[in-house]
Coordinates of C-alpha atoms and ligand atoms in Angstrom, one line a residue:
M248 CA 149.3 92.3 82.5
T249 CA 147.1 93.3 85.4
L250 CA 144.1 95.4 84.8
A251 CA 143.2 98.1 87.4
S252 CA 139.9 97.4 89.1
P253 CA 137.2 100.0 88.1
A254 CA 137.4 101.3 91.7
L255 CA 141.1 102.1 91.2
A256 CA 140.9 103.5 87.7
A257 CA 141.0 107.3 87.2
R258 CA 139.0 108.6 90.1
R259 CA 137.0 111.8 90.2
K260 CA 137.4 114.1 93.2
L261 CA 134.1 115.4 94.6
R262 CA 133.2 118.7 96.1
P263 CA 134.7 119.1 99.6
D264 CA 131.3 119.2 101.3
F265 CA 130.0 116.0 99.6
L266 CA 127.9 114.0 102.0
W267 CA 128.9 110.3 102.4
G268 CA 126.4 108.7 104.7
A269 CA 124.4 105.7 105.8
A270 CA 120.7 105.8 106.7
T271 CA 118.3 104.3 109.1
A272 CA 114.6 105.0 109.9
A273 CA 113.3 105.2 113.5
H274 CA 110.7 102.5 113.3
Q275 CA 113.0 100.1 111.5
V276 CA 115.9 100.2 114.0
E277 CA 114.7 101.7 117.4
G278 CA 112.5 98.9 118.6
N279 CA 109.3 98.9 120.7
N280 CA 107.7 101.7 118.8
V281 CA 104.4 100.8 120.5
N282 CA 102.4 104.0 119.8
S283 CA 102.9 103.9 116.0
D284 CA 100.4 102.9 113.3
S285 CA 102.8 100.1 112.2
W286 CA 102.8 98.5 115.6
V287 CA 99.0 98.2 115.4
M288 CA 99.2 96.7 111.9
E289 CA 101.9 94.3 112.9
H290 CA 99.8 92.8 115.7
L291 CA 96.6 92.2 113.9
T292 CA 95.5 88.6 113.4
P293 CA 96.2 87.7 110.6
N294 CA 98.6 90.3 109.4
S295 CA 101.0 90.8 106.4
F296 CA 104.2 91.0 108.4
A297 CA 106.7 88.2 108.4
A298 CA 107.3 89.1 112.1
P299 CA 106.5 92.2 114.3
S300 CA 109.2 94.8 114.6
G301 CA 109.7 94.0 118.3
D302 CA 113.1 95.2 119.6
A303 CA 114.3 95.9 116.0
C304 CA 118.0 96.7 116.4
D305 CA 117.5 98.3 119.8
S306 CA 119.0 101.5 118.4
Y307 CA 116.8 103.5 120.7
H308 CA 119.5 102.5 123.3
R309 CA 122.4 101.7 121.1
W310 CA 122.5 104.8 118.9
R311 CA 126.0 105.8 120.0
E312 CA 127.3 102.5 118.9
D313 CA 125.6 102.9 115.5
M314 CA 127.1 106.3 115.0
A315 CA 130.5 105.1 116.0
L316 CA 130.2 102.5 113.2
V317 CA 129.4 105.2 110.6
K318 CA 132.5 107.0 111.8
Q319 CA 134.6 103.9 111.8
M320 CA 133.7 103.2 108.1
G321 CA 135.0 106.7 107.2
L322 CA 131.6 108.2 106.3
N323 CA 130.9 111.8 107.3
C324 CA 127.1 111.8 107.6
Y325 CA 124.4 109.8 109.4
R326 CA 120.7 110.0 108.3
F327 CA 118.3 109.0 111.0
G328 CA 114.7 109.6 111.9
I329 CA 112.9 111.2 114.8
E330 CA 109.7 109.3 115.7
W331 CA 106.6 111.3 116.0
S332 CA 104.7 108.6 117.8
R333 CA 107.2 108.7 120.7
I334 CA 107.4 112.5 120.7
E335 CA 103.5 112.9 120.7
P336 CA 102.2 109.6 121.9
E337 CA 98.7 111.0 122.5
Q338 CA 97.3 113.9 120.6
G339 CA 98.7 117.1 122.1
E340 CA 100.8 115.4 124.7
Y341 CA 104.4 116.1 123.9
S342 CA 107.2 114.2 125.6
N343 CA 110.1 116.4 126.7
A344 CA 112.1 113.3 127.5
E345 CA 111.8 112.0 124.0
L346 CA 112.6 115.4 122.5
D347 CA 115.7 115.5 124.7
H348 CA 116.6 112.0 123.5
Y349 CA 116.7 113.1 119.9
R350 CA 118.6 116.3 120.8
R351 CA 121.2 114.1 122.5
M352 CA 121.4 112.0 119.3
V353 CA 122.0 115.1 117.1
D354 CA 124.6 116.4 119.5
G355 CA 126.2 113.0 119.9
C356 CA 126.5 112.7 116.1
V357 CA 128.3 116.0 115.9
E358 CA 130.6 115.0 118.8
L359 CA 131.8 112.1 116.7
G360 CA 132.5 114.4 113.7
L361 CA 129.4 113.3 111.7
K362 CA 126.8 115.5 110.1
P363 CA 123.3 114.5 111.3
F364 CA 120.7 114.4 108.5
I365 CA 117.2 114.3 110.1
T366 CA 114.0 112.6 108.7
Y367 CA 111.0 114.1 110.4
S368 CA 108.5 111.5 109.0
H369 CA 109.6 108.1 107.7
F370 CA 106.2 106.4 107.0
T371 CA 105.1 105.8 110.6
V372 CA 102.6 108.1 112.3
P373 CA 101.1 108.0 115.9
R374 CA 98.3 105.6 116.1
W375 CA 95.9 108.4 117.2
F376 CA 96.8 110.2 114.0
A377 CA 96.0 107.1 111.8
A378 CA 92.7 106.8 113.8
R379 CA 91.8 110.3 112.8
G380 CA 92.2 109.6 109.1
G381 CA 95.9 110.2 108.8
W382 CA 97.0 111.8 105.6
E383 CA 93.6 111.4 104.0
E384 CA 92.2 114.2 106.2
Q385 CA 93.0 117.8 105.4
A386 CA 92.4 118.9 109.0
N387 CA 95.2 116.7 110.2
V388 CA 97.9 118.8 108.5
D389 CA 98.0 121.1 111.5
H390 CA 98.9 118.3 113.8
F391 CA 102.0 117.5 111.7
L392 CA 103.0 121.2 111.6
R393 CA 102.8 121.5 115.3
F394 CA 105.0 118.4 115.7
C395 CA 107.5 119.8 113.2
E396 CA 107.8 123.1 114.9
R397 CA 108.1 121.6 118.3
A398 CA 110.8 119.1 117.1
A399 CA 112.7 121.8 115.2
K400 CA 112.9 123.9 118.4
A401 CA 114.0 120.9 120.5
L402 CA 116.6 119.5 118.1
G403 CA 118.7 122.7 118.3
P404 CA 121.2 124.1 115.8
N405 CA 123.6 121.2 115.3
Y406 CA 122.3 119.6 112.2
G407 CA 122.3 121.0 108.6
H408 CA 119.9 118.9 106.6
G409 CA 116.4 117.6 107.0
L410 CA 113.6 115.8 105.2
T411 CA 110.0 116.4 105.9
F412 CA 108.8 113.2 104.4
N413 CA 110.4 110.0 103.3
E414 CA 109.0 108.8 99.9
P415 CA 105.5 110.3 100.0
N416 CA 105.1 109.0 96.5
L417 CA 105.6 105.4 97.5
A418 CA 102.0 104.4 97.8
A419 CA 101.3 105.7 94.3
Q420 CA 104.3 103.8 93.0
L421 CA 103.4 100.6 94.7
S422 CA 99.9 100.7 93.1
W423 CA 101.7 99.9 89.8
Q424 CA 103.3 96.8 91.2
P425 CA 101.5 93.5 90.5
G426 CA 102.2 91.9 93.9
F427 CA 101.0 95.0 95.8
R428 CA 97.9 95.3 93.7
A429 CA 97.0 91.7 94.4
T430 CA 97.2 92.3 98.2
M431 CA 94.9 95.4 98.1
P432 CA 91.8 93.5 99.3
Y433 CA 93.7 92.2 102.3
F434 CA 94.8 95.8 103.1
V435 CA 91.3 97.1 103.1
Q436 CA 90.3 94.4 105.6
A437 CA 93.4 95.0 107.7
S438 CA 92.7 98.7 107.8
A439 CA 89.1 97.9 109.1
A440 CA 90.6 95.5 111.7
A441 CA 93.1 98.1 112.8
A442 CA 90.3 100.6 113.3
K443 CA 88.5 98.1 115.5
A444 CA 91.6 97.4 117.5
V445 CA 92.1 101.1 118.3
G446 CA 88.3 101.7 118.9
S447 CA 87.9 104.1 115.9
D448 CA 85.8 103.9 112.8
R449 CA 88.9 104.3 110.5
F450 CA 92.6 103.7 110.4
S451 CA 94.7 105.3 107.7
S452 CA 98.1 103.9 107.7
T453 CA 101.0 104.3 105.2
P454 CA 101.1 103.0 102.5
I455 CA 97.5 101.7 102.8
F456 CA 95.6 104.8 102.1
D457 CA 93.7 106.4 99.3
V458 CA 96.6 107.8 97.3
R459 CA 94.4 110.3 95.4
R460 CA 93.2 111.9 98.7
A461 CA 96.5 111.6 100.6
G462 CA 98.8 112.9 97.9
P463 CA 97.7 116.5 97.7
I464 CA 97.3 116.7 101.5
Q465 CA 100.8 115.5 102.0
A466 CA 102.1 117.8 99.4
E467 CA 100.6 120.7 101.2
A468 CA 101.8 119.4 104.5
H469 CA 105.3 119.3 103.1
R470 CA 105.2 122.9 101.9
R471 CA 103.9 124.2 105.2
A472 CA 106.2 122.0 107.2
I473 CA 109.1 123.6 105.5
E474 CA 107.8 127.0 106.5
A475 CA 107.2 125.8 110.1
I476 CA 110.7 124.3 110.4
K477 CA 112.4 127.2 108.7
S478 CA 110.6 129.6 111.1
V479 CA 112.9 128.0 113.7
R480 CA 115.9 127.2 111.6
P481 CA 116.0 129.4 108.5
D482 CA 119.5 128.2 107.6
L483 CA 118.5 124.5 107.4
K484 CA 118.7 122.7 104.0
L485 CA 115.3 121.1 103.7
G486 CA 113.5 118.8 101.2
L487 CA 111.7 115.5 100.9
S488 CA 112.8 112.2 99.4
L489 CA 111.2 110.5 96.5
S490 CA 111.2 106.8 95.6
V491 CA 112.5 106.9 92.1
A492 CA 112.9 103.9 89.9
D493 CA 114.6 104.0 86.5
E494 CA 111.2 104.0 84.7
Q495 CA 111.4 102.3 81.3
S496 CA 108.7 101.5 78.9
A497 CA 108.1 97.9 77.9
P498 CA 108.3 97.6 74.1
G499 CA 105.0 98.7 72.5
A500 CA 103.4 99.5 75.9
N501 CA 101.6 102.8 76.7
G502 CA 101.6 103.1 80.5
L503 CA 104.8 105.0 81.2
Q504 CA 103.5 108.5 80.7
R505 CA 100.5 107.9 82.9
K506 CA 102.6 106.3 85.6
I507 CA 104.9 109.4 85.5
E508 CA 102.0 111.7 85.9
E509 CA 100.5 109.7 88.8
V510 CA 103.7 108.9 90.7
Y511 CA 106.2 111.7 90.0
A512 CA 104.7 114.8 88.4
P513 CA 102.9 116.2 91.4
W514 CA 106.0 115.7 93.6
F515 CA 108.3 117.3 91.1
D516 CA 106.0 120.4 91.4
A517 CA 105.9 120.1 95.2
V518 CA 109.7 120.3 95.5
A519 CA 110.1 123.2 93.0
K520 CA 111.4 125.6 95.7
D521 CA 113.2 123.1 98.0
D522 CA 116.9 123.3 98.8
F523 CA 117.4 119.9 97.3
V524 CA 115.6 116.7 96.3
G525 CA 116.3 113.4 98.0
V526 CA 116.5 110.6 95.4
Q527 CA 116.0 107.0 96.6
T528 CA 116.7 104.4 94.0
Y529 CA 116.8 100.6 94.2
G530 CA 116.3 99.5 90.6
R531 CA 114.3 99.8 87.4
A532 CA 110.7 99.4 86.6
V533 CA 109.6 98.1 83.2
V534 CA 106.2 99.6 82.7
G535 CA 103.4 97.9 80.7
N536 CA 100.0 99.3 79.8
D537 CA 98.8 99.8 83.3
I538 CA 101.1 97.8 85.5
D539 CA 104.9 97.2 85.9
L540 CA 106.2 93.9 84.4
P541 CA 108.0 91.4 86.5
P542 CA 111.8 91.1 86.0
A543 CA 112.7 89.2 82.9
P544 CA 113.3 85.4 83.4
G545 CA 116.8 84.5 84.4
V546 CA 117.9 87.9 85.6
E547 CA 119.7 88.1 89.0
R548 CA 117.2 89.0 91.7
T549 CA 117.7 90.5 95.2
Q550 CA 116.1 89.3 98.4
T551 CA 113.2 91.7 97.8
E552 CA 112.5 90.1 94.3
M553 CA 113.8 93.1 92.4
E554 CA 116.2 92.8 89.5
F555 CA 119.9 93.5 90.6
Y556 CA 120.3 96.7 88.6
P557 CA 122.7 99.3 90.2
Q558 CA 122.9 101.3 86.9
A559 CA 119.4 102.7 87.8
L560 CA 120.9 105.4 90.0
E561 CA 122.6 107.2 87.1
A562 CA 119.3 107.4 85.2
T563 CA 117.3 108.5 88.2
I564 CA 119.6 111.3 89.3
R565 CA 119.9 112.6 85.7
W566 CA 116.1 112.5 85.3
V567 CA 115.2 114.2 88.7
S568 CA 117.8 116.8 88.2
K569 CA 116.5 117.7 84.8
A570 CA 112.8 117.6 85.9
T571 CA 113.2 119.7 89.1
K572 CA 116.4 121.8 88.5
R573 CA 117.2 121.2 92.2
P574 CA 120.4 120.0 93.7
I575 CA 120.2 116.2 94.3
I576 CA 121.2 114.3 97.4
V577 CA 121.0 110.5 97.1
T578 CA 119.2 109.8 100.4
E579 CA 118.9 106.0 99.8
N580 CA 120.4 103.5 97.5
G581 CA 121.1 99.9 98.3
V582 CA 120.4 96.2 97.8
A583 CA 118.9 93.4 99.8
T584 CA 121.3 90.5 99.7
A585 CA 122.9 87.9 102.1
D586 CA 126.0 88.0 99.8
D587 CA 128.0 91.0 100.8
G588 CA 130.1 90.7 97.7
R589 CA 127.1 91.5 95.6
R590 CA 126.5 94.6 97.8
I591 CA 130.1 95.7 97.0
A592 CA 129.4 95.2 93.3
Y593 CA 126.1 97.1 93.6
I594 CA 127.9 100.1 95.3
D595 CA 130.6 100.1 92.6
G596 CA 128.0 100.0 89.9
A597 CA 125.8 102.7 91.4
L598 CA 128.8 105.0 92.2
A599 CA 130.3 104.7 88.7
G600 CA 127.0 106.0 87.3
L601 CA 126.9 108.8 89.9
S602 CA 130.4 109.8 88.9
R603 CA 129.4 110.0 85.2
A604 CA 126.4 112.1 86.0
I605 CA 128.5 114.5 88.0
A606 CA 131.1 114.7 85.2
D607 CA 128.2 115.8 82.9
G608 CA 127.4 118.6 85.3
V609 CA 124.5 117.0 87.4
D610 CA 124.5 118.8 90.7
V611 CA 124.7 115.9 93.2
R612 CA 125.7 116.8 96.8
G613 CA 125.7 113.5 98.6
Y614 CA 125.4 109.8 98.6
I615 CA 123.7 108.1 101.6
H616 CA 123.5 104.4 101.5
W617 CA 120.5 102.3 102.7
S618 CA 121.1 101.0 105.2
L619 CA 123.5 101.3 108.0
L620 CA 122.0 98.2 109.7
D621 CA 120.3 95.0 108.8
N622 CA 116.9 96.1 110.1
F623 CA 113.1 95.7 110.2
E624 CA 112.3 95.6 106.5
W625 CA 108.5 96.3 106.9
N626 CA 106.4 93.3 105.6
R627 CA 109.5 91.2 105.2
A628 CA 110.6 91.9 108.8
Y629 CA 114.1 90.5 109.3
T630 CA 114.3 88.4 106.1
A631 CA 116.0 91.0 103.9
Q632 CA 119.5 92.3 104.6
F633 CA 120.2 95.9 103.3
G634 CA 122.8 96.7 106.0
L635 CA 126.5 97.6 105.8
V636 CA 126.4 96.2 109.3
A637 CA 125.0 92.9 110.5
V638 CA 123.0 92.8 113.7
D639 CA 122.6 89.7 115.8
R640 CA 118.9 89.3 116.6
K641 CA 119.4 88.2 120.2
S642 CA 122.4 90.0 121.5
F643 CA 122.1 93.0 119.1
R644 CA 125.8 92.7 118.5
R645 CA 126.8 94.7 115.5
T646 CA 129.4 93.4 112.9
L647 CA 130.7 95.7 110.2
K648 CA 130.6 94.0 106.8
P649 CA 133.3 94.4 104.1
S650 CA 130.8 96.5 102.1
G651 CA 130.8 99.1 104.9
L652 CA 134.6 99.5 104.7
H653 CA 134.4 99.4 100.9
L654 CA 132.0 102.4 100.8
G655 CA 134.1 104.1 103.4
R656 CA 137.2 104.0 101.1
Y657 CA 135.3 106.1 98.5
A658 CA 134.3 108.5 101.3
R659 CA 137.8 108.8 102.9
D660 CA 139.3 109.7 99.5
N661 CA 136.2 111.8 98.6
S662 CA 136.5 110.5 95.1
I663 CA 134.8 108.0 92.8
Ligands
LIG245 C1 112.3 103.0 102.4 C2 112.9 102.2 103.5 C3 113.0 100.7 103.1 C4 113.8 100.6 101.8 C5 114.1 99.2 101.3 C6 112.7 102.6 101.0 O1 111.5 102.6 100.2 O2 112.5 104.4 102.6 O3 112.2 102.4 104.6 O4 113.5 99.9 104.0 O5 113.2 101.3 100.8 O6 112.9 98.6 100.9

């Protein structure tokens, strides 16, 4: 007797406009993003990056090829970022050439039959903005609003979805992670060194900032950015994305509620009127009294030291849907692994849970995988592979992995 694989067992048809996508972020794929805060941090001596971002995947030039791969897989949506530090490299100096570049990307995406999904801010900010105190300074909100309005005008009418911010709750979430907490003293020094490097008395860079100050300022920036963008594009579906782990309490521990209040509650309030919430899930967190516990001994770990735990997605979308009563779009979900078979298993596990949640009435409108490409994974640089597509580091040649075609089969059939 042969058993049907779970992927072929009774499949659930999804709504016809369900988004099936892959995501990138400007700094992680474009290359030579020299006016950004991250570029400054990457070039300090010493610094915490395994390597500088450098040419990244050269997607600044190769974006058509990237989009063609999304299409080739059978997906219908490409999430990508516009880079503020290219568009406004010096305060108040906007580059029409860069605005045109992103407009060409939006239009090029549509020409291929893909829906562009735009991230206005994915962690990086212009170095001048960091040097003015970044998200820790209330007066800086206006700079972001001007950028959003300007970009919204330039990008034109050919995209339907946007995110103001990618994971503005990440810094708060990281502060619960033992490894991150241990490196805090280094980050304080790095921030002082970065300030010196740019000739300022401060440098506020994501995620190394005072979360308590930055959180409310970014929440306000989000709300007002939505107004600014909608003044140009009232029809756009807009929201932000949150980093959401499947938060579980360690037996007998008491930290979970406090963590939820610090990391999620303010953001669940901030999205109350949004068109959707972007959920970004990579695994679970087991929360102790005031810190997350490391994965249990012997569990399978990913290249980023997380537990391999695809079932987290079902829990996070159910939770965020219940807490916010907003439609959900999974704007990132994925796994860092050199073994593409494990990525396929991860996708199957995550989508099975997504399907169960939809069957129970959870309003999920899309699944966008992180990431399209093996790219610049922040501090880990090029040592972690999240991509559905491999990228040769010298020639930039792209190679579609079996996992990309596997995800595409769900998308072509629009069923799980
Ligand atoms: C971020 C991405 C990052 C991914 C994997 C998310 O937190 O939005 O920029 O590469 O996680 O670590």
